[in-house]
Each structure stands twice: as C-alpha cells, then as structure tokens.
Coordinates of C-alpha atoms in Angstrom, one line a residue:
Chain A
X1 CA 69.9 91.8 122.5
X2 CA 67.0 92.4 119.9
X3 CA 67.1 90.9 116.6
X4 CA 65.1 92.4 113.5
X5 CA 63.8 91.9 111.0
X6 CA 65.4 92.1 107.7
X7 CA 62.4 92.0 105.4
X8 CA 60.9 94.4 107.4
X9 CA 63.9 96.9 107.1
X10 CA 64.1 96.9 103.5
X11 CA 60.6 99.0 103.8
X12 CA 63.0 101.4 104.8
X13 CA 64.8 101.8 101.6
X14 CA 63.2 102.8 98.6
X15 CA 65.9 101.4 95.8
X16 CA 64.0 98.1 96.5
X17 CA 61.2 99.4 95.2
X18 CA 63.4 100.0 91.9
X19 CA 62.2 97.4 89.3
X20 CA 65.0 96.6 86.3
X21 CA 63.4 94.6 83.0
X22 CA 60.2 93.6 85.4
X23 CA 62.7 92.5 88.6
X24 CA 63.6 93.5 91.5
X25 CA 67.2 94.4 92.7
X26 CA 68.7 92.0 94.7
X27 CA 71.6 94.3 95.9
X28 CA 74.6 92.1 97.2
X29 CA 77.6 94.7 97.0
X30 CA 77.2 97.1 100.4
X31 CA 80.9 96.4 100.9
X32 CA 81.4 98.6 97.8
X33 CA 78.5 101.1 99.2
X34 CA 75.2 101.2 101.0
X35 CA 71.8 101.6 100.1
X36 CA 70.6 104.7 101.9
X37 CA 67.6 104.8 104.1
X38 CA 64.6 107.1 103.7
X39 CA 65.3 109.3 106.6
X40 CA 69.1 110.1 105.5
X41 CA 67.2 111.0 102.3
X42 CA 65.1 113.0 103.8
X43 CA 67.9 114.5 105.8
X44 CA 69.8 115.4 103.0
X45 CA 66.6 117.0 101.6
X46 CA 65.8 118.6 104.7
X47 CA 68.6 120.6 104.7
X48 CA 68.5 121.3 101.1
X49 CA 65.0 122.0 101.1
X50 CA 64.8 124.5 104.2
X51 CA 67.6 125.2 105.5
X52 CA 70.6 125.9 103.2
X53 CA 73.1 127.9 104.4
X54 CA 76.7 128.2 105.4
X55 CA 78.2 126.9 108.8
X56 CA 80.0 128.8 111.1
X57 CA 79.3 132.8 109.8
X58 CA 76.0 133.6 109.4
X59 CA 73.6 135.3 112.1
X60 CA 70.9 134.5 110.6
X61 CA 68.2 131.8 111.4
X62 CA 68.6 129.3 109.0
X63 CA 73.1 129.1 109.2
X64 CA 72.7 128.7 113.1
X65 CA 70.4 125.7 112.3
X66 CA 72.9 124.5 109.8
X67 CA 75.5 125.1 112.1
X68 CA 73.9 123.4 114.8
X69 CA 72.8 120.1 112.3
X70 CA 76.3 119.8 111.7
X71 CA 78.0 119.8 114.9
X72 CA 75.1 117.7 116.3
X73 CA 76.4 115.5 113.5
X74 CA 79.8 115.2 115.3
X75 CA 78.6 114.5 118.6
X76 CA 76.5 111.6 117.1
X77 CA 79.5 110.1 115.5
X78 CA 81.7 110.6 118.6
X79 CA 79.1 108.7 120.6
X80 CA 78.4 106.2 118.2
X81 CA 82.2 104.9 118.1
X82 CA 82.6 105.9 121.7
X83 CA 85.7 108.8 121.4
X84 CA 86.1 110.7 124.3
X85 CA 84.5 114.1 122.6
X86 CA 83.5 115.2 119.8
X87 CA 86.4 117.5 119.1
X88 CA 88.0 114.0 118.2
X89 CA 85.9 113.6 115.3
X90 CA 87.2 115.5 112.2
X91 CA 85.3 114.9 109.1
X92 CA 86.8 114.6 105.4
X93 CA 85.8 112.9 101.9
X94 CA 86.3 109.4 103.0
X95 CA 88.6 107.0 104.5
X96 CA 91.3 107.0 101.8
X97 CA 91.3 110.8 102.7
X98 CA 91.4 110.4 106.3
X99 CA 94.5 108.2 105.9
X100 CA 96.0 110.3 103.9
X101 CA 95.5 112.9 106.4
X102 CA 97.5 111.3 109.1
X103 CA 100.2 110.0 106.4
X104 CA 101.0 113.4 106.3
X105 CA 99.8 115.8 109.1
X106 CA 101.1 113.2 111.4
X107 CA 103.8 110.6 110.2
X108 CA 105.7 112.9 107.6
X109 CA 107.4 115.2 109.7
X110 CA 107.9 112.7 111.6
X111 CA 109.0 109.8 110.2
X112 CA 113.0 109.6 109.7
X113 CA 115.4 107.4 107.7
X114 CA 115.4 104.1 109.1
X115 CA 111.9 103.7 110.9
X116 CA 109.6 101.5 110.2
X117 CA 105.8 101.9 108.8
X118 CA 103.6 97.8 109.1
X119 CA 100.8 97.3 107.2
X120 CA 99.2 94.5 106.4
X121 CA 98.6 91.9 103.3
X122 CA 94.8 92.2 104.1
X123 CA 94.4 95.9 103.1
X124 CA 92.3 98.2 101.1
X125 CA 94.7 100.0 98.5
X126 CA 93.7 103.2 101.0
X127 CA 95.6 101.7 104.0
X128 CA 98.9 100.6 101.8
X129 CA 99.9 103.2 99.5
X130 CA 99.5 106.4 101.4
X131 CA 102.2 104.4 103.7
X132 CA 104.1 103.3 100.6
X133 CA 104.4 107.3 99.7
X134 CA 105.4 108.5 103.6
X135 CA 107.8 105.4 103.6
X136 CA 109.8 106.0 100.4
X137 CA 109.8 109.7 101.0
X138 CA 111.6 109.5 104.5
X139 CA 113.4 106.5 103.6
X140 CA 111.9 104.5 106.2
X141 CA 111.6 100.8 105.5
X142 CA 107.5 99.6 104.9
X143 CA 107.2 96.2 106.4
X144 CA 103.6 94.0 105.3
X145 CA 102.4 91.8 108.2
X146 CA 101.3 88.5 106.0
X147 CA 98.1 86.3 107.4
X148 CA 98.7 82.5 107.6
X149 CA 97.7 79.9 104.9
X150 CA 94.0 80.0 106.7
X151 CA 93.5 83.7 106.4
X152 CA 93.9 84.8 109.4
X153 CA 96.9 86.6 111.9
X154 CA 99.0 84.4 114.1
X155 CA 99.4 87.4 116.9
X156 CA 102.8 85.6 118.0
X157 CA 104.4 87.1 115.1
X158 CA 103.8 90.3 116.5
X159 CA 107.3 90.6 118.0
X160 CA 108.8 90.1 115.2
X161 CA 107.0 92.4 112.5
X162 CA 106.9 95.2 115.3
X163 CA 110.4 96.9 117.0
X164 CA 111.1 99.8 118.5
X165 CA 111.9 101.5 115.2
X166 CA 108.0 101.2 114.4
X167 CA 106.7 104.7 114.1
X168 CA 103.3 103.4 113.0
X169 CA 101.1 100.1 112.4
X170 CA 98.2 100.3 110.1
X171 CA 95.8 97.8 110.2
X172 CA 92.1 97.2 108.9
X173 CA 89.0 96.3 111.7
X174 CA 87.6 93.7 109.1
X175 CA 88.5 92.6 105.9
X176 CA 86.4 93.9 102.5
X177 CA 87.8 90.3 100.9
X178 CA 88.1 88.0 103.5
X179 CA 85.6 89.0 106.0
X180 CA 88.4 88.5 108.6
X181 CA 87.6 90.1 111.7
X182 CA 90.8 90.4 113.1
X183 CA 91.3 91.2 117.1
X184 CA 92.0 94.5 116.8
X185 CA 91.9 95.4 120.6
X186 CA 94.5 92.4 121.5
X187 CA 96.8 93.1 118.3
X188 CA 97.1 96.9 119.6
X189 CA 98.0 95.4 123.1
X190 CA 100.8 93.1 121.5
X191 CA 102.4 96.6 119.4
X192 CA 101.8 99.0 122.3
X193 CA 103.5 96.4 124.6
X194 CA 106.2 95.9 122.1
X195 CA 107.0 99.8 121.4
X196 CA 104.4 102.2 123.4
X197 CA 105.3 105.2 121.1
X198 CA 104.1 103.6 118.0
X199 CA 101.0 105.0 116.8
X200 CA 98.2 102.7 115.5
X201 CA 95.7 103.5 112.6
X202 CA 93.0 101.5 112.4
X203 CA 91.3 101.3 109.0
X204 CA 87.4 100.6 110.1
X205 CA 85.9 101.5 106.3
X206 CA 84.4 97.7 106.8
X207 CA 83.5 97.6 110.7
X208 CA 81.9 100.8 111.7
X209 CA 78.9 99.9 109.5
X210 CA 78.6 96.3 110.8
X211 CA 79.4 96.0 114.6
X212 CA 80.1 98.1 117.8
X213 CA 83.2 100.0 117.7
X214 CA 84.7 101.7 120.6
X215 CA 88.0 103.5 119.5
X216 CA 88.9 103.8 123.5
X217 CA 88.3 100.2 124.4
X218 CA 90.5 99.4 121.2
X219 CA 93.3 102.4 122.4
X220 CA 93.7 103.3 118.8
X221 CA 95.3 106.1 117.4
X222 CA 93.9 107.1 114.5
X223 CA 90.4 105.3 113.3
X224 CA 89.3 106.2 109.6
X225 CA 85.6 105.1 107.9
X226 CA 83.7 106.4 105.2
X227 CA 79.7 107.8 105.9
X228 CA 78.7 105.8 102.4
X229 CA 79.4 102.3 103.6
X230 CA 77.2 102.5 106.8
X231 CA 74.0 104.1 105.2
X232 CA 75.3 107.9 105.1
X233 CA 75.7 109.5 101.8
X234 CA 79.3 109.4 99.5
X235 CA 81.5 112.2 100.0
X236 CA 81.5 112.1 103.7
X237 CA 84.2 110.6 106.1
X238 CA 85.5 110.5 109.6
X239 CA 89.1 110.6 111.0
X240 CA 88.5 109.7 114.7
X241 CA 91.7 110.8 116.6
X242 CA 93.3 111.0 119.8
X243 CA 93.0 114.7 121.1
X244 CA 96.4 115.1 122.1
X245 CA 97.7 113.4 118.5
X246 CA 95.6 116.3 116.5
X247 CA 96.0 119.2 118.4
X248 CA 100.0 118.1 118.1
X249 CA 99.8 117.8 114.4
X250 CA 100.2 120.4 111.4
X251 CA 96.4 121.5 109.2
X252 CA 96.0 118.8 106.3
X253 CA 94.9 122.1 104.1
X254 CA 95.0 125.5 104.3
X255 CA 91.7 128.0 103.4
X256 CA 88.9 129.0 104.5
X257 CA 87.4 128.3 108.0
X258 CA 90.5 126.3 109.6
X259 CA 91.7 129.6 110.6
X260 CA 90.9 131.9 113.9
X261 CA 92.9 135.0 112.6
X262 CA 94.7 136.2 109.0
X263 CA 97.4 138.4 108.2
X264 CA 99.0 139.9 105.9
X265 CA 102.4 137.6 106.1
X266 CA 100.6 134.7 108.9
X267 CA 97.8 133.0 110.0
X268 CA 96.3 131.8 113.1
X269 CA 94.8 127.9 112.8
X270 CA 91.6 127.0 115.0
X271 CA 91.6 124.3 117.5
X272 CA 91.2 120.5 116.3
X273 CA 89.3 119.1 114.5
X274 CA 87.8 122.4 112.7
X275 CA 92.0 123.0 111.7
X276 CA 91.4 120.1 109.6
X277 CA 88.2 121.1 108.1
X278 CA 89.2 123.9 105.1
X279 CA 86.7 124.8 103.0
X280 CA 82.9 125.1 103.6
X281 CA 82.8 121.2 103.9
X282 CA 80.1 118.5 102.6
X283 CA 77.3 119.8 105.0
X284 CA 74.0 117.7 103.4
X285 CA 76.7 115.1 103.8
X286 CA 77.2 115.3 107.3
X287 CA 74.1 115.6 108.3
X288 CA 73.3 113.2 106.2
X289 CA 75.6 111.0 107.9
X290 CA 74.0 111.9 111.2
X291 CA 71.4 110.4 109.9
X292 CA 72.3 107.2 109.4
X293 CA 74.2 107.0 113.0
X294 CA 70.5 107.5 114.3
X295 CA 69.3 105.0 112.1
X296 CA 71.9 102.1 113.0
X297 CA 71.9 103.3 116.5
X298 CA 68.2 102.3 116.6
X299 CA 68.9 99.1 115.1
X300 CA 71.8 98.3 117.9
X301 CA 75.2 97.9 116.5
X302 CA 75.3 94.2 118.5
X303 CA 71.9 92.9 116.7
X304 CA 73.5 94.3 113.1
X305 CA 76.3 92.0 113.9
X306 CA 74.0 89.3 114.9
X307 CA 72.6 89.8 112.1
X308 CA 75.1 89.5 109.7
X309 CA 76.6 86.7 111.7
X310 CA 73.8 84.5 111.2
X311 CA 73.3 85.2 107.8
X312 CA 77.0 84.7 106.5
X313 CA 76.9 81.6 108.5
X314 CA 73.7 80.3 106.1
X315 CA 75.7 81.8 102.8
X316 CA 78.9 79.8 103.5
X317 CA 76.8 76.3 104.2
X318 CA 75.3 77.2 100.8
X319 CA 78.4 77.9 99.3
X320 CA 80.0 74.8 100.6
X321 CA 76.9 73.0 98.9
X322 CA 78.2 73.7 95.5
X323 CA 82.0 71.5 94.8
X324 CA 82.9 73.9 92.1
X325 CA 82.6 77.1 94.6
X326 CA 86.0 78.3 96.6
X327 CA 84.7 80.9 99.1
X328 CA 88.0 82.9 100.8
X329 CA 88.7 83.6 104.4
X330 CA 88.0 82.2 107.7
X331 CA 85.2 79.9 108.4
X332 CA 85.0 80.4 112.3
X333 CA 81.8 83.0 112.5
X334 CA 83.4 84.8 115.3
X335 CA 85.9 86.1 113.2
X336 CA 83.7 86.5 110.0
X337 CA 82.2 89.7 108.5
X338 CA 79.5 89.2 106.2
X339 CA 81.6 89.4 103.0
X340 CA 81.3 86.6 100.5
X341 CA 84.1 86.6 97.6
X342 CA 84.8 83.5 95.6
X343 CA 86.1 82.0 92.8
X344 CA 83.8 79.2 90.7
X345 CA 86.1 76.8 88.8
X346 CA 86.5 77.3 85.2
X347 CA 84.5 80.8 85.2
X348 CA 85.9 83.8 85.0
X349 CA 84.5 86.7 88.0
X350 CA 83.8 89.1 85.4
X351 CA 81.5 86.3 83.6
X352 CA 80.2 86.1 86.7
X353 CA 78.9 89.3 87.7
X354 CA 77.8 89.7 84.2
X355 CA 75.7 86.6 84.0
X356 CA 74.5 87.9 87.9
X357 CA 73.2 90.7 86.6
X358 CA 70.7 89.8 83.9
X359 CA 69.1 88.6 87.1
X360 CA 69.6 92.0 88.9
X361 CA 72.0 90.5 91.5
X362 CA 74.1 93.5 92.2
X363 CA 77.7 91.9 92.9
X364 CA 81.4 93.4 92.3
X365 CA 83.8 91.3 90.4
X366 CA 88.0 92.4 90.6
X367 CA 90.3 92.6 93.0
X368 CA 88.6 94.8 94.9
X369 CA 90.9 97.4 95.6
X370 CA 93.3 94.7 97.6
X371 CA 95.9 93.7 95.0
X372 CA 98.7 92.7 97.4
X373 CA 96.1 90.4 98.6
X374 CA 94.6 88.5 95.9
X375 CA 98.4 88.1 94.8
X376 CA 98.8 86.3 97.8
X377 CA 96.1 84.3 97.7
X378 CA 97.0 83.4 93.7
X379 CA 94.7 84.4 91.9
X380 CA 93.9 87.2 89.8
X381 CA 90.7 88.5 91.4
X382 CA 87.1 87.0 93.0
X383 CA 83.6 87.4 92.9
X384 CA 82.3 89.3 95.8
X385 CA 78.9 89.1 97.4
X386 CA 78.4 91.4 100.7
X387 CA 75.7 91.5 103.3
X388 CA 74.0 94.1 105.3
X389 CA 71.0 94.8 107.3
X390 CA 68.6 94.3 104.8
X391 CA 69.9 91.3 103.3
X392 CA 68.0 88.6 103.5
X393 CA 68.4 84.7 102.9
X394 CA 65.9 84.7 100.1
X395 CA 69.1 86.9 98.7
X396 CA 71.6 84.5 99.0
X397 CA 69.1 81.8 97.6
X398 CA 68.9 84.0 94.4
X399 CA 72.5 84.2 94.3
X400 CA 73.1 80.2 94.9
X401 CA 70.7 79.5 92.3
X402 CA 72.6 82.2 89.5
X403 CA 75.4 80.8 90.7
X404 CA 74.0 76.8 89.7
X405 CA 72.9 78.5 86.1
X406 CA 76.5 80.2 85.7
X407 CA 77.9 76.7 86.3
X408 CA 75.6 75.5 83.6
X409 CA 76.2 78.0 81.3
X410 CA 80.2 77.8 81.1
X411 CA 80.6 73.9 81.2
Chain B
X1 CA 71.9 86.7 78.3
X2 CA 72.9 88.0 75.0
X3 CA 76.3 88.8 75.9
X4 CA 76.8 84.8 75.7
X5 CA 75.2 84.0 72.9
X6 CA 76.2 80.7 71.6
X7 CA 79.2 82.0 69.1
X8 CA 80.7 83.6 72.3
X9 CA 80.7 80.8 74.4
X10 CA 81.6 78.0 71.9
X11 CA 84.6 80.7 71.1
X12 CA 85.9 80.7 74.7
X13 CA 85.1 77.0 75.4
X14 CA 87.3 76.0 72.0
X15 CA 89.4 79.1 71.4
X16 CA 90.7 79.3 67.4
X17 CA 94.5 79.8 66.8
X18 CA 95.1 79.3 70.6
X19 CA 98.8 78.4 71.5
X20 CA 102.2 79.5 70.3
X21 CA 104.2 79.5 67.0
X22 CA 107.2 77.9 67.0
X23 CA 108.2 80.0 64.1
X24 CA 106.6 83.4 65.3
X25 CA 108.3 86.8 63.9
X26 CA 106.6 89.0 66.7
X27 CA 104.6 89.0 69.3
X28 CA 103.2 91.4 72.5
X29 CA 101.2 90.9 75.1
X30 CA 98.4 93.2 77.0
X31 CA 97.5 92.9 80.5
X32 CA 94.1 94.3 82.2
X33 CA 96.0 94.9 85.5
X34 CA 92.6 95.5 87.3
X35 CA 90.9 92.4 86.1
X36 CA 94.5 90.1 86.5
X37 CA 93.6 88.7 82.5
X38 CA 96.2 88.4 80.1
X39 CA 96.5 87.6 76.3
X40 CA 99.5 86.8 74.1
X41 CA 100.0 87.8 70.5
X42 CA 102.3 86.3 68.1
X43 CA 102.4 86.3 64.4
X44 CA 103.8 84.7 61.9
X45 CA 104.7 87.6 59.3
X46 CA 105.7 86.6 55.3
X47 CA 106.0 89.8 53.5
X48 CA 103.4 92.0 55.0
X49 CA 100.7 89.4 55.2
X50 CA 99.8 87.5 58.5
X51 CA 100.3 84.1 57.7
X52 CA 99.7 82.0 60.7
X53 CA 98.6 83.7 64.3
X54 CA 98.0 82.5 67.8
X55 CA 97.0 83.7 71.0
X56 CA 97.4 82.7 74.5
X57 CA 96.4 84.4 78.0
X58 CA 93.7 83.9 80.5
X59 CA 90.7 85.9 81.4
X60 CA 87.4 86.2 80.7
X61 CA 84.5 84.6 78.5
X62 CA 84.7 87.9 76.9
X63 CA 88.6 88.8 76.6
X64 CA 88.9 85.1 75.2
X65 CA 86.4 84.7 72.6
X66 CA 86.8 87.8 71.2
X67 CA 90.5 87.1 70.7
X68 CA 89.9 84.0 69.5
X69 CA 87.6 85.7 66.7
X70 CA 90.2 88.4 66.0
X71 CA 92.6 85.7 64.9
X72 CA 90.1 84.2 62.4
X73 CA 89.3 87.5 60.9
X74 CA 93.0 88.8 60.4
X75 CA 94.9 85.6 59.5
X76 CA 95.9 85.7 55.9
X77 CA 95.3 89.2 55.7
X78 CA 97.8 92.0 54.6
X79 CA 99.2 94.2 58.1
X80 CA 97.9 97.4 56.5
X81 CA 94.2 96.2 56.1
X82 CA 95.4 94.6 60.3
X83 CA 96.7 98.4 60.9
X84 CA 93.6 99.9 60.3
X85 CA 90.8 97.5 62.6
X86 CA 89.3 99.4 64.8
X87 CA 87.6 99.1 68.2
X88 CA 84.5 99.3 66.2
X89 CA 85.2 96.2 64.1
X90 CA 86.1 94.2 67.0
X91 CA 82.4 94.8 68.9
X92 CA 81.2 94.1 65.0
X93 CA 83.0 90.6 65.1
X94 CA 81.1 90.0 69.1
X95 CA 77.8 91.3 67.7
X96 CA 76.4 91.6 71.2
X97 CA 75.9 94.8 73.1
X98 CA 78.7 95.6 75.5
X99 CA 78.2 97.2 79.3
X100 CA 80.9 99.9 79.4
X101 CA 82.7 97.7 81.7
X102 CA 83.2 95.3 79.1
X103 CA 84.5 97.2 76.4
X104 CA 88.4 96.9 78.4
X105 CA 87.9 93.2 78.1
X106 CA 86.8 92.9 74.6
X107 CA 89.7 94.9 73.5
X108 CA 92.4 93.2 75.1
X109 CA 93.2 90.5 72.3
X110 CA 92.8 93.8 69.9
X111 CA 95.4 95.8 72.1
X112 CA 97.8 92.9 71.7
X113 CA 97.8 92.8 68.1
X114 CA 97.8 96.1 67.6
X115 CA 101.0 96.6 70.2
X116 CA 102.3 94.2 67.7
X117 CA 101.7 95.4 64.6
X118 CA 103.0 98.4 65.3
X119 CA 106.5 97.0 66.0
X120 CA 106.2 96.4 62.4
X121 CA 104.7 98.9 60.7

C-alpha cells in the first residue's frame, strides 16, 4: 500500500492558497465539508464552460456528451463502493435525502403497527429523525441501540435490541463525533442472523470519503453519503441500493424524466435508479462528483485510511499532552476515524472556535447535528477538529498550540 | 482577539448579579438549544422599577458576560425604559464586533429579560 504525501496534496487545492488577515487557512472541519480539488473544479467548469446541456433528450452533440459525463459518473461511484451495477446507484441532494428516500419509498408502506425501526445513539440527526417520522406515523415502536461507557457497541447486545419484529436497522459506518468505526460488516451478520428480512441502512456520510467501502462485502441494504464530504461538490448525493429493493419500491417524486410514458389519467415510471431521479437533476454536480471518485481512487481508499490513521493517532498523543483537554471516543486506532471533538475545562466550545479562528483554524463548535448523543455523553456540545487527506501534522500543531493560548486566555 | 477584550472576559470570569433572589417577583429563562447554554432571569420588581436582579445559566464567554453587563445597566431602572432595550443596546454594552454566529449568544441574557418583562408589562 502507498502512502502520500500530505503536503504535496494540498498543491492540489487552491483554498490553501487563500490568505485571511496575512495567514493562511488551516482548515480542520472536512467532517462538516471538503475542500475541493482542482480537477472537480475544473470538472464543474468543464461542463459549464463547453458542454451545457440537458441529459437524456437532446440529439445533439453537446446533451449526448452531457448524457454520457453523467452516467459515466454513476458507473464510477458504483465501482468505487463496489455495488454490483450501476443501476444500484441513484443520485439525490445528499445523505439526509437519500434516507429520507428509503423512510418513505421503502419502509412506509411497509412498516405496520407494532414493528420495530433501531437506530443508534451515535447518529447524525439525518439517520434518527426521518425514522422518528416513519415510526410515529405507522405506530411502530423506534428503539436506539446505546454505545457503552467507552464509546463503542458491545455486539452481544445485538439479540436483544434486534427481534423479528425489526423491519429496519439504521446505523452509521463511522461516527462524525466520536470517530467510532464501528464493524459494520459483523453488526449486519449479528441483525441478518437474528431476523433475515430486516433491511439495513447504512449511513456512510463519514466513511465513503475516508476508507474502502464495499456495500456487497458489508451485505447492506440501503448505503447513503453525500458527494461534498469526499471532495465532490454540495448538492450531490448517492443512495446505493439493492437492485431488487428499488425496483420493488414506489418513485420518491413524481415529474419530469422518472417517467417512460404519460397519459392523460396515468403514467408509466422508468426502471431504477432513473424512477428516483425527477427533475433535470444536479448535473455539474455529478460530474463533479465523478470527479472526485477519480481523484480519491488515485489516491487508494486503503492509504487515505492510512493516512488518517496515523495522523489521528499523532492528534490524540497531543491531545493527551494537555490535562485540561477531554478528547471523546475510542482510543484503539483501529476503530478510530480521524475526527477530533473535545471539550477543554472551563471554556466554553464556542469560545473556542472563536478564539481558533483569529488564527484561521477552521473548526466547528456545537453538537454537531448528534443531539441524542452529546446528551448522552453529558454535555452540552464539543469542539470538533476533523482530518482529511491534506491535513497535515504541522495542522494539528497549530491547533495544540491555539489550544495552549485558549487555556491562557480563559484562566 | 477583540471579541475578548479585557471587560468581556473579567465579565465572564466574575459575573455581576450572578445567583438567585430569594425574594424574586419574576423570572424566565432562554435556552440556545443548538449551543446547550442556558441563562436565568429573575427580578426583584417594587413598583415598576427593577430593584435587585440576578442571573444564572451556563454557556459561553459571550452569553455570560453580556448578561452579566445587562444586569448592571438595567438594575434600578424603571421596566418601561427595560421594555424598550434593544438588540442594538446590548452589542452597544459588548462594544466588540460580533460574527453573525455570535449575535444568538449575546442575546440570550437579553431574551431572558425581555421574556420576563413581558410577563409584566
């Protein structure tokens, strides 16, 4: 496996050449979004620039090469997480949507009183409330799988947060809080082995971008991630489904281009995915997000892990270096994205961020978008620094040394 | 690092009228729900003048000093004069230039004890 260079990579994006009040950026917060490199620029601009047109009707030229950059687009993507074709890979906004899409394409008609929905305590908002909706509706029950005191799943719980009433277990790949990796491939075992009709949905917003993901090795459902997180522009997601599952379920919308035939009093829907795709959809963003599959595939998904790995591994021995810095989730590297949030004794996250940014360190401050969890943790929100390929550790030694003049500056 | 300029931060690390009253005629309380911080008015009302005030809660620098300034400037005033502070007057009592995801915080202590006033009046 090849490692690379980090320093090198940031050539590759020009918002590090961005200079705020004489500094440069030192951009900690890809678990919020990317930076974008210059090619998915230039692949946005590409198609703005020479080949604008509509997908699907035109004869001329320029809409058959449109057509063609987006549906080579979708073949990219279905290699890249390894489905089976590319007619598994329906695109939408982003992963809230693509959740939302199976919430109610697939489990609302259905879902009946009494079944069961599981999530879990370590969710993004998008992977609990679309489920809290579905649930109340049908009055089915909506059970949250907690983590241990450590952060982590104890799988032999399983059994007893998972019957045969379970219609559907949503769980994330990796953690935007935490950085809890948690075995997806085994967990699905464990709920398959427990009730084989219950579908899984696999929230990977935070582990497409960072590691290899192979939606059959996992035997997933239903796999949702956003384009923006992994170098692809906003506005652009992917719903990775089973074929059989989506050419079983009901359009999300109804419009334009989902359909093969209209009349008067009916319609006629196209085959998955394009029945889920209404509307002329984001095209700059899917070829954008093309893009960006080319450019991490060049990296290698393994050595962006490695990556990451070792570089989350350096943050937490700094972290542990200050007594008045509690860093949340696991400490074993195996199971640890590179996602730092923390809490500082006796300063408030907001503070902070704030005081981080007057030296352009771009972090997020909140409870970043995982209530539930930072309930269960006990406290109110955290400071979060996040990693990606072109972090470096000259980044996390700017953000230790903020972090030693925060201290400072509140005691 | 204007935003925590000395006042600010001697404000937040010693907080004025911070507590309860034992005596209190009203009170409210906002929450930021996104941000988890909290502040507590309550007020001490004789006639329709603001004789003793406190505030309690948790949260940031910001949230906390500029509560802690807002009691200064309203206690022994009239509730009328209280009624009409605006947003404006608050950022006035800072005097530092807020990010636009700052303005929520420095409002909170304002949102309280305008909740409360208008319980009143």
């Amino acid at each position: 496996m090849s490692m690379f260079d980090a320093k090198k990579i940031r050539n590759d994006f020009p918002q590090f050449n961005r200079v705020i009040n004489g500094k440069p950026i030192v951009y900690l917060d890809s678990t919020a979004t990317s930076l974008k490199p210059q090619a998915v620029i230039d692949a946005i601009t590409g198609y703005y620039t020479s080949y604008t047109a509509n997908v699907f009707r035109g004869i001329y030229t320029t809409s058959e090469e449109a057509t063609a950059a987006y549906e080579k687009s979708r073949e990219l993507v279905a290699t890249f997480i390894n489905a089976s074709s590319a007619s598994e890979i329906v695109f939408t906004r982003n992963t809230s949507e693509s959740i939302n899409l199976v919430a109610s394409s697939f489990v609302h008609p259905r879902l009946t009183k009494g079944d069961e929905v599981v999530t879990t305590i370590i969710e993004h908002h998008s992977n609990i409330v679309p489920w809290q909706v579905v649930a109340k509706e049908k009055e089915a029950t909506l059970k949250i799988w907690d983590t241990t005191p450590d952060y982590v799943f104890d799988l032999s719980e399983l059994p007893k947060i998972v019957t045969k009433k379970t219609k559907v277990f949503a769980i994330s790949a990796a953690s935007n809080v935490l950085g809890y990796l948690p075995p997806i491939k085994k967990i699905i075992a464990i709920v398959k082995s427990i009730h084989p009709d219950c579908i899984v949905v696999v929230d990977a917003a935070q582990a497409v971008a960072h590691m290899k993901v192979d939606v059959q090795d996992w035997d997933a459902d239903f796999v949702a991630f956003s384009g923006h997180k992994m170098l692809g522009p906003t506005g652009i997601g992917v719903l990775w489904g089973k074929k059989n599952l989506l050419d079983s379920m009901e359009p999300y919308q109804y419009g334009g281009d989902m359909i093969s035939a209209v009349y008067r009093d009916h319609a006629e829907y196209k085959e998955a995915p394009h029945k889920f795709e209404a509307g002329t959809p984001h095209i700059a963003g899917v070829i954008g997000l093309g893009a960006a599959v080319l450019y991490l595939s060049s990296l290698g998904m393994d050595a962006v892990r490695a990556h990451e790995k070792a570089l989350i591994g350096y943050a937490l021995g700094q972290a542990a270096k200050l007594p008045y810095m509690h860093v949340v989730g696991p400490t074993d590297l195996n199971i640890r994205g590179g996602v730092l949030a923390f809490t500082m004794d006796g300063v408030h996250p907001h503070d902070i961020a704030q005081v981080l940014n007057e030296r352009n360190i771009c972090v997020r401050a909140g409870n970043h978008c995982a209530m539930p969890l930072h309930a269960h943790m006990g406290v109110p929100a955290t400071t979060r620094a996040s990693l990606y390929v072109y972090t470096t550790t000259e980044d996390i030694d700017a953000l230790i040394t903020a972090l030693i003049g925060v201290k400072k500056l509140f005691s | 690092m204007d935003l925590y300029r000395e006042e600010i931060l001697d404000h937040y690390k010693n907080p004025r009228n911070f507590g309860h009253l034992s005596n209190m005629t009203i009170g409210s309380t906002a929450d930021n729900i996104s941000c988890g911080d909290t502040i507590s008015i309550e007020l001490l009302l004789i006639g329709n003048v603001i004789e003793n005030i406190r505030f309690s809660g948790v949260g940031c620098a910001i949230s906390q000093a500029s509560a802690s300034l807002l009691t200064e400037h309203v206690k022994g005033k009239a509730l009328v004069a209280v009624k009409n502070l605006t947003p404006d007057d608050v950022f006035a009592l800072l005097a530092v230039t807020l990010t636009p995801s700052r303005v929520r915080c420095a409002l909170l202590g304002y949102e309280a004890l305008m909740k409360t006033i208008a319980k009143v009046i």
